[in-house]
Short mmCIF file of C-alpha atoms and ligand atoms in Angstrom, two decimals:
data_model
loop_
_atom_site.label_atom_id
_atom_site.label_comp_id
_atom_site.label_asym_id
_atom_site.label_seq_id
_atom_site.Cartn_x
_atom_site.Cartn_y
_atom_site.Cartn_z
CA MET A 2 -9.90 -11.49 -22.80
CA ASP A 3 -10.90 -14.98 -21.73
CA SER A 4 -8.32 -16.97 -19.75
CA THR A 5 -10.77 -19.45 -18.31
CA GLN A 6 -11.93 -22.73 -19.66
CA HIS A 7 -14.72 -23.29 -17.25
CA ILE A 8 -16.79 -20.12 -17.79
CA THR A 9 -18.63 -19.96 -21.11
CA ASP A 10 -20.66 -16.96 -22.27
CA ALA A 11 -23.72 -18.89 -21.29
CA THR A 12 -22.63 -19.15 -17.67
CA ILE A 13 -24.85 -17.29 -15.33
CA LEU A 14 -22.78 -15.01 -13.14
CA PRO A 15 -23.60 -14.57 -9.54
CA PRO A 16 -25.32 -11.33 -8.52
CA LYS A 17 -22.86 -8.42 -8.26
CA VAL A 18 -20.36 -9.99 -10.70
CA GLU A 19 -19.75 -8.17 -13.94
CA LYS A 20 -17.71 -9.01 -16.98
CA ASN A 21 -14.81 -7.15 -18.55
CA VAL A 22 -14.81 -4.09 -16.35
CA SER A 23 -12.29 -1.25 -16.73
CA LEU A 24 -9.98 -0.88 -13.69
CA GLN A 25 -9.06 2.63 -14.47
CA GLN A 26 -10.95 4.23 -11.59
CA TYR A 27 -9.68 1.48 -9.21
CA ASN A 28 -5.94 2.07 -9.44
CA THR A 29 -4.44 5.48 -8.59
CA PHE A 30 -2.02 5.36 -11.60
CA ARG A 31 -5.22 5.35 -13.68
CA PHE A 32 -3.94 2.73 -16.11
CA ASP A 33 -6.85 1.38 -18.24
CA TYR A 34 -6.87 -2.51 -18.07
CA GLN A 35 -9.80 -4.69 -17.55
CA ALA A 36 -10.80 -7.16 -14.94
CA GLU A 37 -12.24 -10.38 -16.58
CA PHE A 38 -14.79 -10.60 -13.71
CA PHE A 39 -15.32 -7.78 -11.28
CA ALA A 40 -17.29 -7.46 -8.00
CA LEU A 41 -17.44 -4.70 -5.24
CA VAL A 42 -17.89 -6.37 -1.96
CA GLU A 43 -19.46 -4.74 1.20
CA ASP A 44 -20.18 -7.73 3.39
CA LEU A 45 -18.42 -10.92 4.57
CA MET A 46 -21.21 -13.17 3.37
CA THR A 47 -20.97 -11.95 -0.19
CA LEU A 48 -17.19 -12.22 0.01
CA LYS A 49 -17.42 -15.95 1.09
CA SER A 50 -19.84 -16.74 -1.59
CA LEU A 51 -17.83 -15.16 -4.39
CA VAL A 52 -14.60 -16.82 -3.26
CA SER A 53 -16.35 -20.12 -3.31
CA TRP A 54 -17.86 -19.39 -6.76
CA ALA A 55 -14.44 -18.46 -8.19
CA GLN A 56 -12.91 -21.65 -6.66
CA GLN A 57 -15.65 -23.80 -8.31
CA GLN A 58 -15.00 -22.04 -11.66
CA ASN A 59 -11.20 -22.57 -11.01
CA ILE A 60 -10.34 -18.90 -11.69
CA ASN A 61 -7.87 -16.60 -9.99
CA ILE A 62 -9.03 -14.17 -7.31
CA THR A 63 -7.40 -10.74 -6.94
CA MET A 64 -8.38 -8.52 -4.01
CA LEU A 65 -7.84 -4.71 -4.32
CA GLY A 66 -8.52 -2.04 -1.72
CA GLY A 67 -8.04 1.61 -2.96
CA GLY A 68 -5.69 0.56 -5.73
CA SER A 69 -3.04 3.05 -4.30
CA ASN A 70 -0.13 0.61 -4.20
CA LEU A 71 -0.52 -1.10 -7.52
CA LEU A 72 0.96 -1.21 -10.92
CA VAL A 73 -1.53 -2.65 -13.20
CA CYS A 74 0.30 -3.64 -16.38
CA ALA A 75 -2.23 -5.89 -18.20
CA ASP A 76 -5.87 -7.07 -18.06
CA ILE A 77 -6.38 -9.10 -14.95
CA PRO A 78 -7.72 -12.68 -15.56
CA GLY A 79 -10.25 -14.14 -13.15
CA LEU A 80 -12.29 -12.33 -10.49
CA VAL A 81 -11.21 -8.93 -9.13
CA ILE A 82 -12.76 -8.19 -5.88
CA ILE A 83 -12.92 -4.58 -4.62
CA ASN A 84 -12.85 -4.73 -0.74
CA ARG A 85 -15.41 -2.34 0.68
CA LEU A 86 -16.07 -4.25 3.95
CA THR A 87 -17.34 -1.66 6.45
CA GLY A 88 -17.45 -1.33 10.19
CA CYS A 89 -15.62 0.51 13.00
CA HIS A 90 -16.08 -0.45 16.67
CA ALA A 91 -14.18 0.82 19.69
CA LYS A 92 -13.92 -0.91 23.09
CA GLU A 93 -12.33 0.35 26.23
CA GLU A 94 -9.53 -1.82 27.44
CA SER A 95 -7.97 -1.86 30.84
CA GLY A 96 -5.17 0.69 31.64
CA ASN A 97 -4.17 3.06 28.92
CA ARG A 98 -5.67 1.20 25.89
CA ILE A 99 -8.56 1.39 23.37
CA SER A 100 -9.26 -1.39 21.02
CA LEU A 101 -10.64 -0.34 17.59
CA ILE A 102 -11.96 -2.98 15.25
CA VAL A 103 -12.12 -1.74 11.66
CA GLY A 104 -13.59 -3.36 8.50
CA ALA A 105 -10.92 -3.97 5.85
CA GLY A 106 -12.73 -1.79 3.26
CA GLU A 107 -12.76 1.33 5.38
CA ASN A 108 -10.70 4.38 4.26
CA TRP A 109 -7.51 4.41 6.24
CA HIS A 110 -7.16 8.22 6.51
CA GLU A 111 -10.77 8.55 7.66
CA ILE A 112 -9.90 6.00 10.46
CA VAL A 113 -6.93 8.11 11.40
CA GLU A 114 -9.08 11.24 11.50
CA PHE A 115 -11.66 9.42 13.69
CA THR A 116 -8.98 8.38 16.19
CA VAL A 117 -7.72 11.90 16.45
CA GLN A 118 -11.22 13.24 16.97
CA ASN A 119 -11.51 10.84 19.91
CA ASP A 120 -8.21 11.66 21.39
CA TRP A 121 -6.78 8.16 20.87
CA PHE A 122 -2.98 8.12 20.10
CA GLY A 123 -0.90 5.79 17.99
CA ILE A 124 -1.63 6.25 14.21
CA GLU A 125 -1.64 10.09 13.82
CA ASN A 126 1.72 9.89 11.94
CA LEU A 127 0.07 7.66 9.30
CA ALA A 128 -2.47 10.36 8.31
CA LEU A 129 -3.14 10.94 4.59
CA ILE A 130 -1.82 7.51 3.53
CA PRO A 131 -4.27 6.58 0.81
CA GLY A 132 -6.07 3.23 0.62
CA THR A 133 -8.05 0.88 2.85
CA ALA A 134 -7.48 -0.24 6.45
CA GLY A 135 -7.28 -3.91 5.14
CA ALA A 136 -4.34 -3.18 2.91
CA ALA A 137 -2.35 -1.40 5.69
CA PRO A 138 -0.89 -4.61 7.18
CA VAL A 139 -0.01 -6.05 3.71
CA GLN A 140 2.99 -3.82 3.31
CA ASN A 141 3.08 -2.64 6.99
CA ILE A 142 2.49 1.06 5.97
CA GLY A 143 4.78 3.48 7.60
CA ALA A 144 5.53 7.19 7.69
CA TYR A 145 7.31 9.62 10.08
CA GLY A 146 8.99 6.86 12.20
CA VAL A 147 5.73 4.90 12.75
CA GLU A 148 4.50 1.72 11.17
CA VAL A 149 1.06 0.20 11.37
CA LYS A 150 2.50 -2.83 13.23
CA ASP A 151 3.24 -0.44 16.18
CA ALA A 152 -0.50 -0.09 16.78
CA LEU A 153 -1.87 -3.28 15.37
CA ALA A 154 -3.15 -5.96 17.87
CA ARG A 155 -4.69 -8.54 15.43
CA VAL A 156 -5.68 -9.10 11.76
CA GLN A 157 -8.86 -10.86 10.85
CA VAL A 158 -8.56 -13.07 7.79
CA LEU A 159 -10.69 -15.21 5.43
CA ASP A 160 -8.83 -18.38 4.74
CA ARG A 161 -9.22 -18.75 0.96
CA ASN A 162 -9.24 -22.56 1.05
CA THR A 163 -11.42 -23.40 3.95
CA LEU A 164 -13.52 -20.12 3.93
CA ASP A 165 -13.00 -19.92 7.85
CA VAL A 166 -12.66 -16.47 9.33
CA TYR A 167 -10.31 -16.06 12.26
CA TRP A 168 -7.87 -13.58 13.94
CA ILE A 169 -4.07 -13.76 13.71
CA ASN A 170 -1.97 -11.90 16.38
CA ALA A 171 0.09 -9.15 14.90
CA GLN A 172 3.34 -10.54 16.10
CA ASP A 173 2.77 -13.65 13.99
CA CYS A 174 2.34 -11.66 10.76
CA GLY A 175 6.07 -11.26 9.93
CA PHE A 176 6.04 -7.57 9.84
CA ALA A 177 9.19 -5.77 8.60
CA TYR A 178 10.04 -2.56 6.54
CA ARG A 179 7.20 -2.44 3.99
CA ASP A 180 6.75 -6.17 4.31
CA SER A 181 4.58 -8.90 5.98
CA HIS A 182 3.64 -12.45 5.43
CA PHE A 183 0.54 -11.15 3.61
CA LYS A 184 3.01 -10.08 0.83
CA GLY A 185 4.98 -13.30 1.02
CA GLN A 186 4.07 -16.74 2.25
CA TRP A 187 0.39 -15.92 2.84
CA LYS A 188 -0.11 -14.05 -0.38
CA ASP A 189 -2.50 -16.66 -1.84
CA LYS A 190 -3.78 -17.97 1.51
CA TYR A 191 -5.68 -15.03 3.15
CA PHE A 192 -7.89 -12.08 2.43
CA ILE A 193 -7.77 -9.51 5.31
CA THR A 194 -11.34 -8.79 6.38
CA ALA A 195 -10.78 -6.60 9.45
CA ILE A 196 -7.99 -5.25 11.69
CA GLU A 197 -7.89 -4.48 15.43
CA LEU A 198 -5.80 -1.51 16.47
CA SER A 199 -4.59 -1.04 19.95
CA LEU A 200 -4.57 2.75 20.67
CA LYS A 201 -3.44 4.70 23.77
CA LYS A 202 -5.41 7.13 25.79
CA ARG A 203 -2.35 9.06 26.94
CA ALA A 204 -0.04 11.10 24.78
CA GLU A 205 3.13 9.47 23.38
CA PHE A 206 4.38 11.21 20.17
CA MET A 207 7.04 10.29 17.55
CA LEU A 208 8.25 13.69 16.23
CA SER A 209 11.83 13.00 15.34
CA TYR A 210 11.33 12.13 11.71
CA GLY A 211 10.89 14.27 8.63
CA GLY A 212 11.15 17.60 10.31
CA LEU A 213 7.77 17.02 12.01
CA VAL A 214 8.76 18.69 15.23
CA ASN A 215 9.64 21.93 13.34
CA GLN A 216 6.09 22.14 12.04
CA ILE A 217 4.46 22.24 15.56
CA ASP A 218 4.12 25.51 17.41
CA GLY A 219 4.50 25.13 21.23
CA GLU A 220 3.54 21.93 23.14
CA PRO A 221 2.51 19.16 20.77
CA SER A 222 -1.03 17.93 20.88
CA LEU A 223 -2.69 15.07 18.98
CA LYS A 224 -4.49 17.57 16.63
CA LYS A 225 -1.25 19.55 16.05
CA VAL A 226 0.70 16.40 15.13
CA PHE A 227 -2.12 15.20 12.84
CA GLN A 228 -2.32 18.61 11.09
CA ALA A 229 1.55 18.82 10.79
CA VAL A 230 1.62 15.40 9.13
CA CYS A 231 -1.16 16.37 6.67
CA GLN A 232 0.57 19.64 5.91
CA VAL A 233 3.94 18.25 5.26
CA ARG A 234 2.61 15.35 3.16
CA SER A 235 0.36 17.62 1.09
CA SER A 236 3.30 19.94 0.43
CA LYS A 237 5.50 17.11 -0.79
CA LEU A 238 3.29 14.37 -2.28
CA PRO A 239 0.86 14.65 -5.29
CA ASP A 240 -2.76 14.03 -4.51
CA PRO A 241 -3.66 10.99 -6.61
CA LYS A 242 -7.06 12.49 -7.50
CA VAL A 243 -5.24 15.39 -9.19
CA LEU A 244 -2.04 13.68 -10.47
CA ALA A 245 -2.13 9.93 -10.90
CA ASN A 246 0.57 8.15 -8.85
CA ALA A 247 1.11 5.32 -6.33
CA GLY A 248 3.18 7.06 -3.77
CA SER A 249 6.85 6.04 -3.36
CA PHE A 250 7.73 4.00 -6.39
CA PHE A 251 10.93 2.58 -4.89
CA LYS A 252 11.82 1.19 -1.46
CA ASN A 253 14.62 2.81 0.37
CA PRO A 254 17.47 0.37 -0.32
CA ILE A 255 19.37 -1.26 2.50
CA VAL A 256 23.14 -1.51 2.20
CA SER A 257 25.89 -3.04 4.29
CA MET A 258 27.99 -0.89 6.57
CA ALA A 259 31.01 -1.41 4.22
CA GLN A 260 29.13 -0.24 1.17
CA HIS A 261 27.73 2.69 3.10
CA ILE A 262 31.37 3.87 4.07
CA GLN A 263 32.31 3.64 0.36
CA LEU A 264 29.25 5.58 -0.84
CA LYS A 265 29.72 8.32 1.89
CA LYS A 266 33.36 8.70 0.67
CA SER A 267 32.20 9.28 -2.93
CA PHE A 268 28.97 11.19 -2.13
CA PRO A 269 29.43 12.98 1.21
CA SER A 270 25.90 14.46 1.14
CA LEU A 271 24.32 11.00 0.79
CA VAL A 272 21.23 10.80 2.85
CA SER A 273 21.01 7.64 4.90
CA PHE A 274 19.78 6.22 8.18
CA PRO A 275 21.09 3.46 10.51
CA HIS A 276 19.05 0.32 10.06
CA GLY A 277 20.14 -2.35 12.52
CA ASP A 278 23.76 -3.15 11.54
CA ALA A 279 23.19 -1.79 8.03
CA PHE A 280 22.15 1.47 6.52
CA LYS A 281 19.03 2.55 4.80
CA LEU A 282 19.58 5.00 1.87
CA ALA A 283 17.00 7.63 0.82
CA ALA A 284 16.03 6.30 -2.65
CA GLY A 285 14.65 9.82 -3.49
CA TRP A 286 18.07 11.38 -2.93
CA LEU A 287 19.70 8.81 -5.25
CA ILE A 288 17.22 9.50 -7.96
CA ASP A 289 17.18 13.29 -7.54
CA GLN A 290 21.00 13.46 -7.55
CA ALA A 291 21.09 11.35 -10.73
CA GLY A 292 19.04 14.22 -12.34
CA TRP A 293 15.60 12.68 -12.71
CA LYS A 294 13.46 14.94 -10.65
CA GLY A 295 10.81 16.70 -12.80
CA LYS A 296 11.69 14.78 -15.96
CA THR A 297 8.86 13.59 -18.16
CA GLN A 298 8.75 11.11 -21.12
CA GLN A 299 5.85 9.64 -23.03
CA GLY A 300 3.14 11.00 -20.72
CA VAL A 301 4.76 9.79 -17.46
CA GLY A 302 7.46 11.33 -15.24
CA VAL A 303 9.18 11.88 -11.99
CA TYR A 304 7.31 14.18 -9.60
CA GLU A 305 8.98 17.58 -9.56
CA LYS A 306 8.86 17.87 -5.63
CA GLN A 307 9.85 14.38 -4.68
CA ALA A 308 11.90 12.17 -6.95
CA LEU A 309 10.70 8.95 -5.29
CA VAL A 310 7.22 9.44 -6.77
CA LEU A 311 6.58 8.48 -10.44
CA VAL A 312 3.54 10.13 -11.88
CA ASN A 313 1.24 9.49 -14.82
CA HIS A 314 0.31 12.72 -16.55
CA GLN A 315 -1.59 11.14 -19.56
CA ALA A 316 -0.51 7.61 -20.40
CA VAL A 317 -3.48 5.12 -20.67
CA LYS A 318 -1.26 1.99 -20.42
CA ALA A 319 1.76 1.08 -18.27
CA GLU A 320 4.45 0.60 -20.86
CA PRO A 321 5.93 4.22 -20.60
CA LEU A 322 6.10 3.88 -16.91
CA LEU A 323 7.86 0.56 -17.08
CA GLU A 324 10.35 2.09 -19.50
CA LEU A 325 10.95 5.05 -17.17
CA GLU A 326 11.45 2.69 -14.27
CA ALA A 327 13.97 0.58 -16.13
CA ASN A 328 15.88 3.73 -17.06
CA ILE A 329 15.99 4.99 -13.53
CA LYS A 330 17.03 1.68 -12.11
CA ALA A 331 19.90 1.26 -14.63
CA ASN A 332 21.11 4.78 -14.01
CA VAL A 333 21.09 4.43 -10.20
CA LEU A 334 22.82 1.05 -10.42
CA ASN A 335 25.52 2.49 -12.79
CA LEU A 336 26.20 5.57 -10.52
CA TYR A 337 25.97 4.15 -7.16
CA GLY A 338 26.14 0.26 -7.43
CA VAL A 339 22.70 0.12 -5.69
CA GLU A 340 19.75 -1.93 -6.99
CA LEU A 341 16.37 -0.09 -6.59
CA GLU A 342 13.44 -2.28 -5.74
CA ARG A 343 9.87 -1.37 -6.78
CA GLU A 344 7.34 -0.77 -3.97
CA PRO A 345 3.85 -1.06 -5.65
CA VAL A 346 2.54 -4.49 -6.38
CA GLN A 347 2.54 -5.56 -9.95
CA MET A 348 -1.01 -6.83 -11.27
CA PRO A 349 -1.53 -9.31 -12.69
CA LYS A 350 1.32 -11.27 -11.25
CA PRO A 351 3.75 -12.17 -14.08
CA ASN A 352 2.56 -15.81 -14.22
CA GLU A 353 -1.07 -14.72 -14.34
CA GLU A 354 -0.86 -12.47 -17.44
CA PRO A 355 -3.52 -13.35 -20.01
CA GLN A 356 -2.19 -15.42 -22.96
CA THR A 357 -2.62 -13.76 -26.28
C1 LIG B 24 0.16 9.59 -2.63
C2 LIG B 24 0.53 8.38 -1.94
C3 LIG B 24 1.23 8.32 -0.84
C4 LIG B 24 1.48 7.22 -0.18
N1 LIG B 24 2.27 7.22 1.00
C5 LIG B 24 2.59 6.03 1.67
C6 LIG B 24 3.33 6.08 2.76
O1 LIG B 24 3.65 7.14 3.33
N2 LIG B 24 3.63 4.86 3.55
C7 LIG B 24 3.21 3.75 2.92
O2 LIG B 24 3.55 2.67 3.61
N3 LIG B 24 2.57 3.70 1.79
C8 LIG B 24 2.16 4.81 1.11
N4 LIG B 24 1.50 4.74 -0.06
C9 LIG B 24 1.12 3.45 -0.61
C10 LIG B 24 -0.34 3.01 -0.31
O3 LIG B 24 -1.16 4.06 0.03
C11 LIG B 24 -0.40 1.86 0.80
O4 LIG B 24 0.36 0.83 0.52
C12 LIG B 24 -1.85 1.45 1.10
O5 LIG B 24 -1.82 0.64 2.20
C13 LIG B 24 -2.46 0.70 -0.09
O6 LIG B 24 -3.80 0.52 0.17
P1 LIG B 24 -4.81 0.15 -0.92
O7 LIG B 24 -6.18 -0.21 -0.15
O8 LIG B 24 -4.88 1.16 -1.93
O9 LIG B 24 -4.19 -1.16 -1.36
P2 LIG B 24 -4.23 -1.71 -2.96
O10 LIG B 24 -3.28 -0.91 -3.66
O11 LIG B 24 -5.52 -1.92 -3.45
O12 LIG B 24 -3.49 -3.17 -2.76
C14 LIG B 24 -2.15 -3.31 -2.40
C15 LIG B 24 -1.76 -4.81 -2.21
O13 LIG B 24 -2.50 -5.28 -1.06
C16 LIG B 24 -3.35 -6.32 -1.37
N5 LIG B 24 -4.66 -6.18 -0.64
C17 LIG B 24 -5.35 -4.98 -0.62
N6 LIG B 24 -6.42 -5.29 0.27
C18 LIG B 24 -6.24 -6.45 0.77
C19 LIG B 24 -6.99 -7.29 1.67
N7 LIG B 24 -8.08 -6.83 2.26
N8 LIG B 24 -6.54 -8.53 1.90
C20 LIG B 24 -5.41 -9.02 1.45
N9 LIG B 24 -4.69 -8.37 0.45
C21 LIG B 24 -5.08 -7.16 0.12
C22 LIG B 24 -3.60 -6.17 -2.86
O14 LIG B 24 -3.90 -7.44 -3.47
C23 LIG B 24 -2.22 -5.66 -3.28
O15 LIG B 24 -1.31 -6.80 -3.38
C24 LIG B 24 1.14 5.94 -0.75
C25 LIG B 24 0.39 5.94 -1.85
C26 LIG B 24 0.08 7.16 -2.49
C27 LIG B 24 -0.68 7.13 -3.75
#
């Protein structure tokens, strides 16, 4: 693999940069592809110098966190940076608020745990979501009726062109369902280096989603809600350390009111939720009803307890999973007239794939 013209074998690599490194342990699907150049970065100065080096060499830069929302399908040309920027500082704000500034490479679940231990409210429903704090705004992670945008004040970014570091207010980040400008117009512009959460000191719970309320005995407390979320998630979702997966493989599709009425007529037990003046369908229900739950083929499959999750039992490369995805999508389209959209991010981007 060598997609670059500027780097020869004789080029001296900066400290921390390695060549041709397997990414198998850096993506939770455990697919075995290589990074052409690879660096694990723990501080901002090193990050800046590596971005500057890659620019001088005219090579692509890909930033990864925990690799839990990725579908790596080929070797990644250029420099792959694993974000491990650390730091976690709390500051009392006036009134009911705590500001928590978190380095982008911190483990998200450990941050949630830390806020619960300190009796700070706001992100307890987002417990056990794998990955890093810095990736949380990218797809605006969400679970049990809460999205990270609800507790996010600002996002600190490194501008990839100027190498300036500055804060962007959360309301300017284009947050939507599993979406933000970081996935869209800012995809090649910024790396997230830290986030600032705005948490509450007084209780305010969101318990109306996913049967959470039924898991709590008596009066809800922060610890009870956190434990209920962890319990429900562990009972439904595979732990990527045990069974390779990237969480929900498809987004819940959004359909018009007219299409929803038609679908409800044909499938009265359809699971759906109002979404503005449209409806969000439970993609897991569509796949489950189509008979895919628990099916396996060529070492990959559909998780037996949750049809929205595709799992890798023993495939080394992504082709079998891509085939399974295509089969499910075609079947769902055929049955319900609904197009499923993939949630994990494909790497490398199709236009960056190495030429053979
Ligand atoms: C078992 C399981 C359950 C899950 N449950 C949920 C859930 O309930 N809700 C939910 O929303 N998601 C869920 N996910 C998906 C995933 O955990 C989240 O999307 C998470 O935020 C990804 O974090 P990461 O650090 O692993 O990002 P990665 O997978 O490493 O990266 C994801 C994308 O973000 C980009 N990126 C990463 N870090 C940065 C950065 N610092 N700056 C700029 N771009 C960056 C990457 O380039 C890539 O495009 C689940 C995944 C698994 C495996």
